Coordinates of N, CA and C in Angstrom, one line a residue:
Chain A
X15 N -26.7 -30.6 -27.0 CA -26.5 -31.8 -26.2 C -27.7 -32.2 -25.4
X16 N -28.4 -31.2 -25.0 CA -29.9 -31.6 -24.3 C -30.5 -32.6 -24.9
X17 N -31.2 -33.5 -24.5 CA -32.2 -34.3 -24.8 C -33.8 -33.7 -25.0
X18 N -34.1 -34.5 -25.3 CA -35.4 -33.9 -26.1 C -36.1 -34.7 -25.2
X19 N -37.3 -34.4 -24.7 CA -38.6 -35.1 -24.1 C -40.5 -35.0 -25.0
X20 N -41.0 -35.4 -24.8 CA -41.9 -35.4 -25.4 C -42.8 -36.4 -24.4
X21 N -44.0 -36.5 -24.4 CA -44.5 -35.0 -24.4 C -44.6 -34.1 -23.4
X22 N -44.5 -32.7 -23.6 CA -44.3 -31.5 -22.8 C -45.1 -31.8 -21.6
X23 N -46.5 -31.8 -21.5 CA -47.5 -32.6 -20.4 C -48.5 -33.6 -21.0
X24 N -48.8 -33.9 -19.7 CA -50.0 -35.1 -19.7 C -50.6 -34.9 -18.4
X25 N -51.9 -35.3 -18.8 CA -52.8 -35.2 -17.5 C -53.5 -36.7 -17.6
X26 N -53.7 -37.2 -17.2 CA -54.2 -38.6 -16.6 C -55.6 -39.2 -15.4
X27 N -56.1 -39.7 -15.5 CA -57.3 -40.0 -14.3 C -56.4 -41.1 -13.7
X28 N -56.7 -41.0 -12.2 CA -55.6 -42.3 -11.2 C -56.5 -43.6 -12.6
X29 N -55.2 -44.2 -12.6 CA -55.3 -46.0 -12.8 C -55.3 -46.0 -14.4
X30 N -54.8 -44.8 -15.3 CA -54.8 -44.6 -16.4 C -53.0 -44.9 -16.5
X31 N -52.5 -44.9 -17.4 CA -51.3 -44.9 -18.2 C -50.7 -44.2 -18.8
X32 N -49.5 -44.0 -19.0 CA -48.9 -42.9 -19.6 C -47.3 -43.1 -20.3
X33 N -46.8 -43.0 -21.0 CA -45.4 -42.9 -21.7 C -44.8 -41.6 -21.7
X34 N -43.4 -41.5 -21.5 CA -42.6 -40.3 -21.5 C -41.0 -40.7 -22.3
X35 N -41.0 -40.0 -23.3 CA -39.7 -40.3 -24.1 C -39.0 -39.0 -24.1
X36 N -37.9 -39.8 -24.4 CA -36.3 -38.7 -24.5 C -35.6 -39.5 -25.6
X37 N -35.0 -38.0 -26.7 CA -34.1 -38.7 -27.3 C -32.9 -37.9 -27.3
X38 N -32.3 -38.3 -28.0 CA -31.0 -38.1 -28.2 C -30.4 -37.4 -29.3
X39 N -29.3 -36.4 -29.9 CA -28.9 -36.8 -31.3 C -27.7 -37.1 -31.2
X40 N -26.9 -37.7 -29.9 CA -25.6 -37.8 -29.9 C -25.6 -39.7 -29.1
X41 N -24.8 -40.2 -29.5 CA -24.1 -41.4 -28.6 C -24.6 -41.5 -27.0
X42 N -25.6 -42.3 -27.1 CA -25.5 -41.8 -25.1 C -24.7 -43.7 -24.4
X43 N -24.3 -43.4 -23.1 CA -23.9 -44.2 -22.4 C -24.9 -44.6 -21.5
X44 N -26.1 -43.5 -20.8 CA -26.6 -44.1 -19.6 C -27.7 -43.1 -19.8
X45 N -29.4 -43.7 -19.3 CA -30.0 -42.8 -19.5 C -30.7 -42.9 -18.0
X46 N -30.6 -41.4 -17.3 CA -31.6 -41.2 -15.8 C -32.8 -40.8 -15.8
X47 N -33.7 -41.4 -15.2 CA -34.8 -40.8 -15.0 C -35.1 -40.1 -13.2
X48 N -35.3 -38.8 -13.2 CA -36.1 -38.4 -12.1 C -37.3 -37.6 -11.9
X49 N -38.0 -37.5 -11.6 CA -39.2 -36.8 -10.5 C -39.1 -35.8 -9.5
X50 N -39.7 -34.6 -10.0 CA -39.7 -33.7 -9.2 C -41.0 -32.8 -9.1
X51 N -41.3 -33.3 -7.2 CA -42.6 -32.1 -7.1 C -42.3 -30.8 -6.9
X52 N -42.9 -30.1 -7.2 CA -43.0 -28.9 -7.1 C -41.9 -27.9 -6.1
X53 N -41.3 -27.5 -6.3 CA -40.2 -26.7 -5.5 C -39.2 -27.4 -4.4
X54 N -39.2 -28.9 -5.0 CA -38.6 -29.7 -4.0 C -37.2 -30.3 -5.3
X55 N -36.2 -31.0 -4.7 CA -35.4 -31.8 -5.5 C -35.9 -32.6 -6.1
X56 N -35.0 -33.0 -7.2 CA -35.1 -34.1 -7.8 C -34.9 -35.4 -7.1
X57 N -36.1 -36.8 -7.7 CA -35.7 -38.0 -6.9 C -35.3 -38.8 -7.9
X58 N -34.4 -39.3 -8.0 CA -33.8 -40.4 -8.3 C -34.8 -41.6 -8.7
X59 N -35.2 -42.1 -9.7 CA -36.0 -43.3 -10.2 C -35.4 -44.5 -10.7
X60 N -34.4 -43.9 -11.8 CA -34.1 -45.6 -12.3 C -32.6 -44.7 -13.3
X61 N -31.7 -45.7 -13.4 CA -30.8 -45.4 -14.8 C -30.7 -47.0 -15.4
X62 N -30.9 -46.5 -17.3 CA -30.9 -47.5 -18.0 C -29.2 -47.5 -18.0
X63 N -28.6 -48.6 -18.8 CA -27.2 -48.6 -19.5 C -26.9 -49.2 -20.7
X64 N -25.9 -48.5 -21.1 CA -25.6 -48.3 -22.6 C -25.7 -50.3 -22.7
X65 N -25.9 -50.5 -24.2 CA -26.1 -52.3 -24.3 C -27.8 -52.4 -24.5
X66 N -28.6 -51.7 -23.9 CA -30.0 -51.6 -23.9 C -30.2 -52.7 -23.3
X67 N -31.5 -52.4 -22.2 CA -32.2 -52.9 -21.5 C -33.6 -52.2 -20.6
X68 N -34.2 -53.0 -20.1 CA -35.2 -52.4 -19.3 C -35.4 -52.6 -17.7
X69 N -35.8 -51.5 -17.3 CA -35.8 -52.2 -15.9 C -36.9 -51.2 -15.4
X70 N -37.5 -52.0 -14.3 CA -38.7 -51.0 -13.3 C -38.3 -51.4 -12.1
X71 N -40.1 -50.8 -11.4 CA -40.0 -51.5 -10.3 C -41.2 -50.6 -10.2
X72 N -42.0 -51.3 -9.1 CA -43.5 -51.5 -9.3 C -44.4 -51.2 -10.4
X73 N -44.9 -50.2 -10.5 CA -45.6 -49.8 -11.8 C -45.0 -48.7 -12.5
X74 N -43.5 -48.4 -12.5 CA -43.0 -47.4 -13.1 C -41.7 -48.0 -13.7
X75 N -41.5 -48.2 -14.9 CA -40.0 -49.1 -15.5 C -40.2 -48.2 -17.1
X76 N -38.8 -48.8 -17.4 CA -38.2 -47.6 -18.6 C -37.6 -48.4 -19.7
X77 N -37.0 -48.1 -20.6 CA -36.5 -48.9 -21.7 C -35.4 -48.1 -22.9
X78 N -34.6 -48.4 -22.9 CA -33.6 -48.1 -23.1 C -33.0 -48.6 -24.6
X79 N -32.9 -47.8 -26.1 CA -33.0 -48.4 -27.4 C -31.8 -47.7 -27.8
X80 N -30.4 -48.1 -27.7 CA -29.0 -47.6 -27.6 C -29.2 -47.5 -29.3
X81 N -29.3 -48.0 -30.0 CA -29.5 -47.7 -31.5 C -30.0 -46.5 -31.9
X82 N -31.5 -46.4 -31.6 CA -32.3 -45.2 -31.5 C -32.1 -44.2 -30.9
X83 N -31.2 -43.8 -29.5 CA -30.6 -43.2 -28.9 C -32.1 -42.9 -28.2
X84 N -32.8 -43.6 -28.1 CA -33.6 -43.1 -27.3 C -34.2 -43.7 -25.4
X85 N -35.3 -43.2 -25.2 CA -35.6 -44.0 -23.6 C -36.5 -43.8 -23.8
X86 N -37.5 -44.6 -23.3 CA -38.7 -43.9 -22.6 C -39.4 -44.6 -21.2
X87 N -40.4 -44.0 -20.8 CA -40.4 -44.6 -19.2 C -41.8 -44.8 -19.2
X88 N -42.4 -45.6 -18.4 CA -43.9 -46.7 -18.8 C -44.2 -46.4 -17.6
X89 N -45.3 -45.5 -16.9 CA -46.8 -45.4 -16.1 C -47.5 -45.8 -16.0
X90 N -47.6 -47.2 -15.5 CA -48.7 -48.2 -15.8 C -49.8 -47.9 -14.1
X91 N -50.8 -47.9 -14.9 CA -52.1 -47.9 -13.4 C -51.5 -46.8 -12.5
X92 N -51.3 -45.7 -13.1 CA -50.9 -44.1 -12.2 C -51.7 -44.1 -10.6
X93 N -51.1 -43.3 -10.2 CA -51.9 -43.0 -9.0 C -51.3 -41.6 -8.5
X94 N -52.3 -41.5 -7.7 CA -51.9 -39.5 -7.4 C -50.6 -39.2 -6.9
X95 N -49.7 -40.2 -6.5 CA -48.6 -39.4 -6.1 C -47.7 -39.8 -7.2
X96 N -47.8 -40.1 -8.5 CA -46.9 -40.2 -9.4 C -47.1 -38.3 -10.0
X97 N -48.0 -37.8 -9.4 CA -47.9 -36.3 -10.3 C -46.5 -35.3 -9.9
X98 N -46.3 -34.9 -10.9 CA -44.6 -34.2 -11.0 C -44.2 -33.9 -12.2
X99 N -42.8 -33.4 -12.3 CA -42.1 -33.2 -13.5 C -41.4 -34.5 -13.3
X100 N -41.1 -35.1 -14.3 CA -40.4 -36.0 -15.0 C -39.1 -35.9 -15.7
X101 N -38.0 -35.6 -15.7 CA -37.2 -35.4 -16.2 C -36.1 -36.2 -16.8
X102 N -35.5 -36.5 -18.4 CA -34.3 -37.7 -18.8 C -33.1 -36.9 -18.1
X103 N -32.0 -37.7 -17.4 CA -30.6 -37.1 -17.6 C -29.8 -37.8 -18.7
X104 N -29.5 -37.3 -20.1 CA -28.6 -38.2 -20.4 C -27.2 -38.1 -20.4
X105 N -25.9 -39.0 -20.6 CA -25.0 -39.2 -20.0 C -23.9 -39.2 -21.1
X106 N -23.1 -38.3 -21.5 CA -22.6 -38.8 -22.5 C -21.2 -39.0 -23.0
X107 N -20.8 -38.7 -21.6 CA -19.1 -39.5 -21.7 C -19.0 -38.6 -19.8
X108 N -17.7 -39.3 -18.7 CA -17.8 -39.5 -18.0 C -18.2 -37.9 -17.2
X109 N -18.9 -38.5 -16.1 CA -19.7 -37.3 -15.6 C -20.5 -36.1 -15.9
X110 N -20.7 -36.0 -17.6 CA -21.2 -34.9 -18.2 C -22.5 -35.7 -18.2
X111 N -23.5 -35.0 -17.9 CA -25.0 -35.5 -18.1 C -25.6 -34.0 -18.3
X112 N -26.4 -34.2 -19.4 CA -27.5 -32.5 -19.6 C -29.1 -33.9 -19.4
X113 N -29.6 -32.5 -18.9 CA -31.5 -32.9 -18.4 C -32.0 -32.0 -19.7
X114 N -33.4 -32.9 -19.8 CA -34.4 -32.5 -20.6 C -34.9 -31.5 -20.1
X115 N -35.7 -30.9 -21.3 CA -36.8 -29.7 -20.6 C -38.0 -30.9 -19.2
X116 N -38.3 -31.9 -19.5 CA -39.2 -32.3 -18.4 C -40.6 -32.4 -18.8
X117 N -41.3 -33.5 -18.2 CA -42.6 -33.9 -18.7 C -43.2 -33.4 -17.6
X118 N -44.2 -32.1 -17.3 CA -45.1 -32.4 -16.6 C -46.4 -33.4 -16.2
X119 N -46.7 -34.3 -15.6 CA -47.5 -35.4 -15.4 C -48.7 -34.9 -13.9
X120 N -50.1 -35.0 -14.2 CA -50.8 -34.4 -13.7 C -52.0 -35.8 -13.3
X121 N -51.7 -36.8 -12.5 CA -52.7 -37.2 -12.3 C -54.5 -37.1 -11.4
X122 N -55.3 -36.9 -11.6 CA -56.1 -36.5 -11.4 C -57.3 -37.8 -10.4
X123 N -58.1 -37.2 -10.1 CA -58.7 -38.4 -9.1 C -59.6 -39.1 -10.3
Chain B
X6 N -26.4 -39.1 9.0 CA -27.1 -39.1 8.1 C -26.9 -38.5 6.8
X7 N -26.4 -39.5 5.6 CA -26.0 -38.7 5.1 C -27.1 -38.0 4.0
X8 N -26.1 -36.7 3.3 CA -27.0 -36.1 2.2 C -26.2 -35.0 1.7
X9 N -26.8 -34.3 0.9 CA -26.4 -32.7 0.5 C -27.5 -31.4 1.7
X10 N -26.5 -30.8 1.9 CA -27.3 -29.6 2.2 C -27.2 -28.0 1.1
X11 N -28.3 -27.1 1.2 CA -27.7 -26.5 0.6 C -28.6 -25.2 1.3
X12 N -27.4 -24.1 1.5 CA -28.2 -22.7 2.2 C -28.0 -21.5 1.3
X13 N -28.3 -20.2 1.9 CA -29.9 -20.6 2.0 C -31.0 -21.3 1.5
X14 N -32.2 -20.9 1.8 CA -33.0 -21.5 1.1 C -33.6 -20.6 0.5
X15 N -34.0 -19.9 0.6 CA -34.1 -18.3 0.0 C -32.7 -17.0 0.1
X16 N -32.6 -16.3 -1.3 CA -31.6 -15.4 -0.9 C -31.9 -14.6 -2.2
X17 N -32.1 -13.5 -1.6 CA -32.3 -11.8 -2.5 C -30.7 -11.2 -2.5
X18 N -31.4 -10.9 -3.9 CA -29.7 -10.2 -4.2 C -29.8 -8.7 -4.7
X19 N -29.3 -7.9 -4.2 CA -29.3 -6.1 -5.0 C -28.6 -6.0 -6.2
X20 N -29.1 -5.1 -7.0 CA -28.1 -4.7 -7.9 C -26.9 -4.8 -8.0
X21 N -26.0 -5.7 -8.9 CA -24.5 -5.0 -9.0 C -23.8 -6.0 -7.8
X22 N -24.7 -6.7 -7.0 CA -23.7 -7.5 -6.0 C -24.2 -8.9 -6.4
X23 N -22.7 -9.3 -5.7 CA -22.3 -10.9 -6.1 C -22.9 -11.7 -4.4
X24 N -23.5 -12.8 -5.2 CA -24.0 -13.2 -4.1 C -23.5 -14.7 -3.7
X25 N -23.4 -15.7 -2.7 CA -22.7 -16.8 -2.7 C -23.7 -18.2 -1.9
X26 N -24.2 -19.0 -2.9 CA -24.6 -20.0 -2.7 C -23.9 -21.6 -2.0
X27 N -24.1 -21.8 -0.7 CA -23.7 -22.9 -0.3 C -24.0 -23.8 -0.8
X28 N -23.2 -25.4 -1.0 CA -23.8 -26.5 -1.0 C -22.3 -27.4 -0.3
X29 N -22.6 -28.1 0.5 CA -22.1 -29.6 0.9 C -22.2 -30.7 1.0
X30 N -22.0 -31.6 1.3 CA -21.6 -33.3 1.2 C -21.4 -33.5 1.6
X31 N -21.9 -34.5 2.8 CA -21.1 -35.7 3.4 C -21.5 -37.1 3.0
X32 N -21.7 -37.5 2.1 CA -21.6 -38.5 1.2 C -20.5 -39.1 0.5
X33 N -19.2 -38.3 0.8 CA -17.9 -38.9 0.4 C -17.7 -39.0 -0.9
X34 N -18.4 -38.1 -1.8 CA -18.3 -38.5 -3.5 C -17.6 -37.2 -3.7
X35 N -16.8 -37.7 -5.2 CA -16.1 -37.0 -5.6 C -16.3 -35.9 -6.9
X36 N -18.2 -36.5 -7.2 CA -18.0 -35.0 -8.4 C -19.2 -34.5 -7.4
X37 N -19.8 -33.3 -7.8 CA -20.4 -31.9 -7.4 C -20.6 -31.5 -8.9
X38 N -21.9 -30.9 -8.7 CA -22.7 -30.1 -9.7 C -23.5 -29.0 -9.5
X39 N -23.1 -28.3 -10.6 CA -24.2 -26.9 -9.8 C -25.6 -27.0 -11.3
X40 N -27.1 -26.4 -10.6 CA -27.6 -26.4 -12.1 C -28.4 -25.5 -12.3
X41 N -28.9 -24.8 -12.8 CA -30.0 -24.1 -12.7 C -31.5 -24.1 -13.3
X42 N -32.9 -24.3 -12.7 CA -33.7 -24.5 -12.9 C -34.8 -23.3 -12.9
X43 N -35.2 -22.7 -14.5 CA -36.1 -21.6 -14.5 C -37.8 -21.8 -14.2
X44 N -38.3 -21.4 -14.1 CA -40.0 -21.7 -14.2 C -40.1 -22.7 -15.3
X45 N -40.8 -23.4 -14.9 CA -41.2 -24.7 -16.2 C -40.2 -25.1 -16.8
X46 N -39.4 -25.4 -16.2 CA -37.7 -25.5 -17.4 C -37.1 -26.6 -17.0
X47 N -36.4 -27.1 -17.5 CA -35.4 -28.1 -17.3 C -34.1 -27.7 -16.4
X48 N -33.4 -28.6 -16.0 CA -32.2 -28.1 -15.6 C -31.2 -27.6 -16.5
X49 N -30.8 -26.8 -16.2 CA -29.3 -26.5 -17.1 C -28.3 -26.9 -16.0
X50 N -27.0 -27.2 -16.2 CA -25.9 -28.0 -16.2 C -24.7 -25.9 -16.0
X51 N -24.3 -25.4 -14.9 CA -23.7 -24.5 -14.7 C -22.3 -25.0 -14.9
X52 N -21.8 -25.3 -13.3 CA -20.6 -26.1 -13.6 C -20.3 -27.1 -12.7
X53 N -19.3 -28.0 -13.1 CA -19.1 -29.5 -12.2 C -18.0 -29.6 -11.9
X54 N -17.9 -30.0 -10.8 CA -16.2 -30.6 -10.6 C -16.3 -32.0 -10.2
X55 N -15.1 -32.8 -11.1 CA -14.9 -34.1 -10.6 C -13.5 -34.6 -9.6
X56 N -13.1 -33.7 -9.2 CA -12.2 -33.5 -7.9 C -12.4 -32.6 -7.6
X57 N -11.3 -32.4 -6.5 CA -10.7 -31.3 -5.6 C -9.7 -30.1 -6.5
X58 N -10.4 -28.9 -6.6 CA -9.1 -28.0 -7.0 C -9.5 -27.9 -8.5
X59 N -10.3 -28.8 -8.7 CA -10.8 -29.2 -10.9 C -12.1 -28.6 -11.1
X60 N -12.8 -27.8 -12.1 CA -14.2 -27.9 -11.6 C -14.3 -27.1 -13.8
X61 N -15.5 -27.7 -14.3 CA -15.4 -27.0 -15.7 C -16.7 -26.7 -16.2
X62 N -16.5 -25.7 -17.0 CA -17.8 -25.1 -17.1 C -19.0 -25.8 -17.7
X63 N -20.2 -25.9 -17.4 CA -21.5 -26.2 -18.3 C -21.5 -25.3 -19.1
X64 N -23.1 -25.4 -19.5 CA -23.8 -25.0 -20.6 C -24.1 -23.2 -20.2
X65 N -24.0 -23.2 -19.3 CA -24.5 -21.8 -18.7 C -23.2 -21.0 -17.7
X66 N -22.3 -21.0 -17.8 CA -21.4 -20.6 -17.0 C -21.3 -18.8 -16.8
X67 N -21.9 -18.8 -17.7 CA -21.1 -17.0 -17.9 C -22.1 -16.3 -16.8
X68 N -21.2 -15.3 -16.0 CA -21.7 -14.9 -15.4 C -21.8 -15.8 -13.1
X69 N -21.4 -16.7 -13.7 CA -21.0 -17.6 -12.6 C -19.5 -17.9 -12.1
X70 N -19.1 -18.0 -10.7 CA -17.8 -19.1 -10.7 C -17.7 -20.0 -9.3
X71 N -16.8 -20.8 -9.4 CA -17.1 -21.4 -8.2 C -16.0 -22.0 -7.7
X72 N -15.9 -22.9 -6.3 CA -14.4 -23.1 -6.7 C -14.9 -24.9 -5.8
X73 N -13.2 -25.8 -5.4 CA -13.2 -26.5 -4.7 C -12.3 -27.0 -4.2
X74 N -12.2 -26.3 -3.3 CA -11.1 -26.1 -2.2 C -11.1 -27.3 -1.3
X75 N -12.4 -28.3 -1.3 CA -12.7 -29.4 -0.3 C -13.2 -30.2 -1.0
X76 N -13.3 -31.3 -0.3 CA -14.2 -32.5 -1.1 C -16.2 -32.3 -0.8
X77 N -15.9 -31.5 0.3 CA -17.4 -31.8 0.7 C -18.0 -30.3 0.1
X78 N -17.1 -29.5 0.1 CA -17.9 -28.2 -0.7 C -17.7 -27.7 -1.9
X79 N -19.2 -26.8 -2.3 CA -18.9 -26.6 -4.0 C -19.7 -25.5 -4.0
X80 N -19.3 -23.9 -3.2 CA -20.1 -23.0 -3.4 C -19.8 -22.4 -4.7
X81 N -21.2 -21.6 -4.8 CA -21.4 -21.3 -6.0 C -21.5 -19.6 -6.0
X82 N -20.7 -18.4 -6.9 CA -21.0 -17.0 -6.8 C -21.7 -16.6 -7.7
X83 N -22.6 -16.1 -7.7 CA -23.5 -15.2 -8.9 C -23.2 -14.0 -8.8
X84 N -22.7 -13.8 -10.1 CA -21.8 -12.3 -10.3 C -22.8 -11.5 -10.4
X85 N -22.2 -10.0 -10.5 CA -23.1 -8.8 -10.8 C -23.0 -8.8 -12.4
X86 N -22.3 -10.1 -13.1 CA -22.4 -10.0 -14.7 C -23.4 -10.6 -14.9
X87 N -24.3 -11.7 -14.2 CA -24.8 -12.5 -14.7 C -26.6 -11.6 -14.2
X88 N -26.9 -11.2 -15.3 CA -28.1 -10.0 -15.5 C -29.3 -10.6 -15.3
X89 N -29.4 -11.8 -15.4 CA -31.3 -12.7 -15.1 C -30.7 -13.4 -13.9
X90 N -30.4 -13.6 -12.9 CA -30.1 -14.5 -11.7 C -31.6 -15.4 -11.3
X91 N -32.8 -14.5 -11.2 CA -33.4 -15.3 -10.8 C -33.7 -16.8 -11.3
X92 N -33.6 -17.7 -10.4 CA -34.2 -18.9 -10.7 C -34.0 -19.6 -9.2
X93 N -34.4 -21.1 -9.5 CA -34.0 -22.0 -8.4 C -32.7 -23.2 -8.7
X94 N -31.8 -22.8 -8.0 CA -30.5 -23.6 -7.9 C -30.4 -24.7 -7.2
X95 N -29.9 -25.8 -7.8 CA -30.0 -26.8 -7.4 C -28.2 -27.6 -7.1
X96 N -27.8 -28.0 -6.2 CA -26.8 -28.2 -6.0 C -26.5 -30.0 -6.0
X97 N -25.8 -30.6 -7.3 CA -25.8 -32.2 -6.6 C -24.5 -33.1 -6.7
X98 N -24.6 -34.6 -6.2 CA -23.3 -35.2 -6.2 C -23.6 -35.8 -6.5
X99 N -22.2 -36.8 -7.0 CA -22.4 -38.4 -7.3 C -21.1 -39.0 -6.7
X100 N -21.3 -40.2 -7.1 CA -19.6 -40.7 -6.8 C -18.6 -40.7 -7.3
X101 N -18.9 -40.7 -8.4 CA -18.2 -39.5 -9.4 C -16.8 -40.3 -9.8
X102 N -16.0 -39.5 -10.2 CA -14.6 -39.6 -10.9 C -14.2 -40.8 -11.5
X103 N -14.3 -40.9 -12.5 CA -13.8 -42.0 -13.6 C -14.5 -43.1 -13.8
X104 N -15.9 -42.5 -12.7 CA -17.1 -43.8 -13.0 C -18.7 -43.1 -13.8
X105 N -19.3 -43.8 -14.7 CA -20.3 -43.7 -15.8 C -21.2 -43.9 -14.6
X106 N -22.2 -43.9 -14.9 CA -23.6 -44.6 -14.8 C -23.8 -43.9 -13.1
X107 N -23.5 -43.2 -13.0 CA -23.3 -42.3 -11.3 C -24.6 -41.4 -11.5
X108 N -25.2 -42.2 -10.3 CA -26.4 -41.4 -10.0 C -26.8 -40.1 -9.1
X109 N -27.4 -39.1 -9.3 CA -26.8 -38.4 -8.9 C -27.8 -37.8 -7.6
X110 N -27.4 -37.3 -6.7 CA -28.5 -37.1 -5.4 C -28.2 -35.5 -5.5
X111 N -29.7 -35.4 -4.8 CA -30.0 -33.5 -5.1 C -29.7 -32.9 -3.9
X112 N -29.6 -31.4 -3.6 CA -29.8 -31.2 -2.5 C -31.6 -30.5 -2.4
X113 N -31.9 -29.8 -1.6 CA -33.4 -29.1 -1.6 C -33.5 -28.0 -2.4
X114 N -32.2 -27.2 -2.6 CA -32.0 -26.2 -3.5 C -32.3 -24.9 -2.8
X115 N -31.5 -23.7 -4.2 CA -32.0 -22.1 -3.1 C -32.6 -21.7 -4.4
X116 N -33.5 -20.9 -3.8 CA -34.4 -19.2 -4.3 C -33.7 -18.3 -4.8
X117 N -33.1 -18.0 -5.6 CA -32.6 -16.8 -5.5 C -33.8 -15.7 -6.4
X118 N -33.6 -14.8 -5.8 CA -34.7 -13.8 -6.1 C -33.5 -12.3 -6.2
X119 N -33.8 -11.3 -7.2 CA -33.0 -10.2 -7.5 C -34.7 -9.2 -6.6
X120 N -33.8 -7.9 -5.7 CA -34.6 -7.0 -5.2 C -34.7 -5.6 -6.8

């Protein structure tokens, strides 16, 4: 039931770009994305919903392909505090959500 | 102010003993989650309750139990069965019960370290 992520890391120069996908092999309803630095909780970023759609907000938005079962999340123009794990939650009937292994993301000066 | 807390923040465990992870809520939601997070790893999904008195196992249960006697608490026991304990636990909510798309807030999490 885990989600798959891809890719495992990335490293980046600030104001470079980056994609993070998750898929699926089951039915999903809702897909979460969070961020986590280093020994701290996870933060809360965005949830797509089942129907497909996309949504951001500033330079960090996701997209959501209910057919494909998949998500992925768009890092446009990075900057150093976007560095962290990245993690999908997906969702797949009520209150059950399993996380990905997690994208490490490494932006650099 | 609300949030999750969760204590300790570090906690060593001996041989053979069961040890007991806090987590709370005052955020008034009704599910709770326990998860566990290894070096470089993803979360795993332990166990969740979407009420009071209800709680079912994840992906990883064995070796764990937990209960929920309250709305605001969801401690968590690490048995003397469960033989790799170390990792970092993470404890979270949502609003939970009969609603999808529930986002879920963390707390800071504990250490557990085996002596």
């Amino acid at each position: 039931q885990q989600p798959v992520q891809s890719p495992q890391a990335v490293i980046l120069r600030e104001g470079e770009d980056a994609v993070i996908n998750c898929s699926s092999s089951k039915a999903l309803y809702s897909v979460h994305w969070y961020r986590q630095k280093h020994g701290e909780a996870p933060i809360f970023l965005m949830i797509l919903l089942k129907g497909g759609e996309q949504k951001g907000h500033d330079k960090i938005s996701a997209s959501f392909n209910e057919k494909k079962q998949q998500s992925s999340l768009y890092l446009t123009a990075s900057q150093l505090s976007y560095s962290g794990t990245y993690f999908c939650g997906t969702e797949y009937n009520n209150n059950d959500m399993r996380f990905g292994a997690g994208t490490r993301l490494t932006v650099k000066p | 102010d609300g949030g999750i807390t969760q204590s300790p923040k570090y906690l060593f465990r001996k041989e053979g003993q069961n040890v007991t992870l806090s987590c709370e809520q005052n955020l008034n939601h009704d599910a709770m989650y326990w998860y566990r997070q290894d070096p470089g790893q993803g979360l795993r999904l332990i166990y969740y309750s979407q009420i009071v008195n209800d709680f079912q196992k994840g992906d990883i249960a064995e070796g764990y139990s937990v209960s929920r006697e309250k709305k605001e608490s969801f401690p968590l026991t690490v048995t003397s069965a469960q033989k790799n304990p170390t990792a970092f636990y993470l404890c979270a909510s949502s609003m939970g019960a009969g609603a999808y798309q529930e986002t879920q807030y963390f707390g800071p999490g504990t250490r557990l370290l085996v002596l």
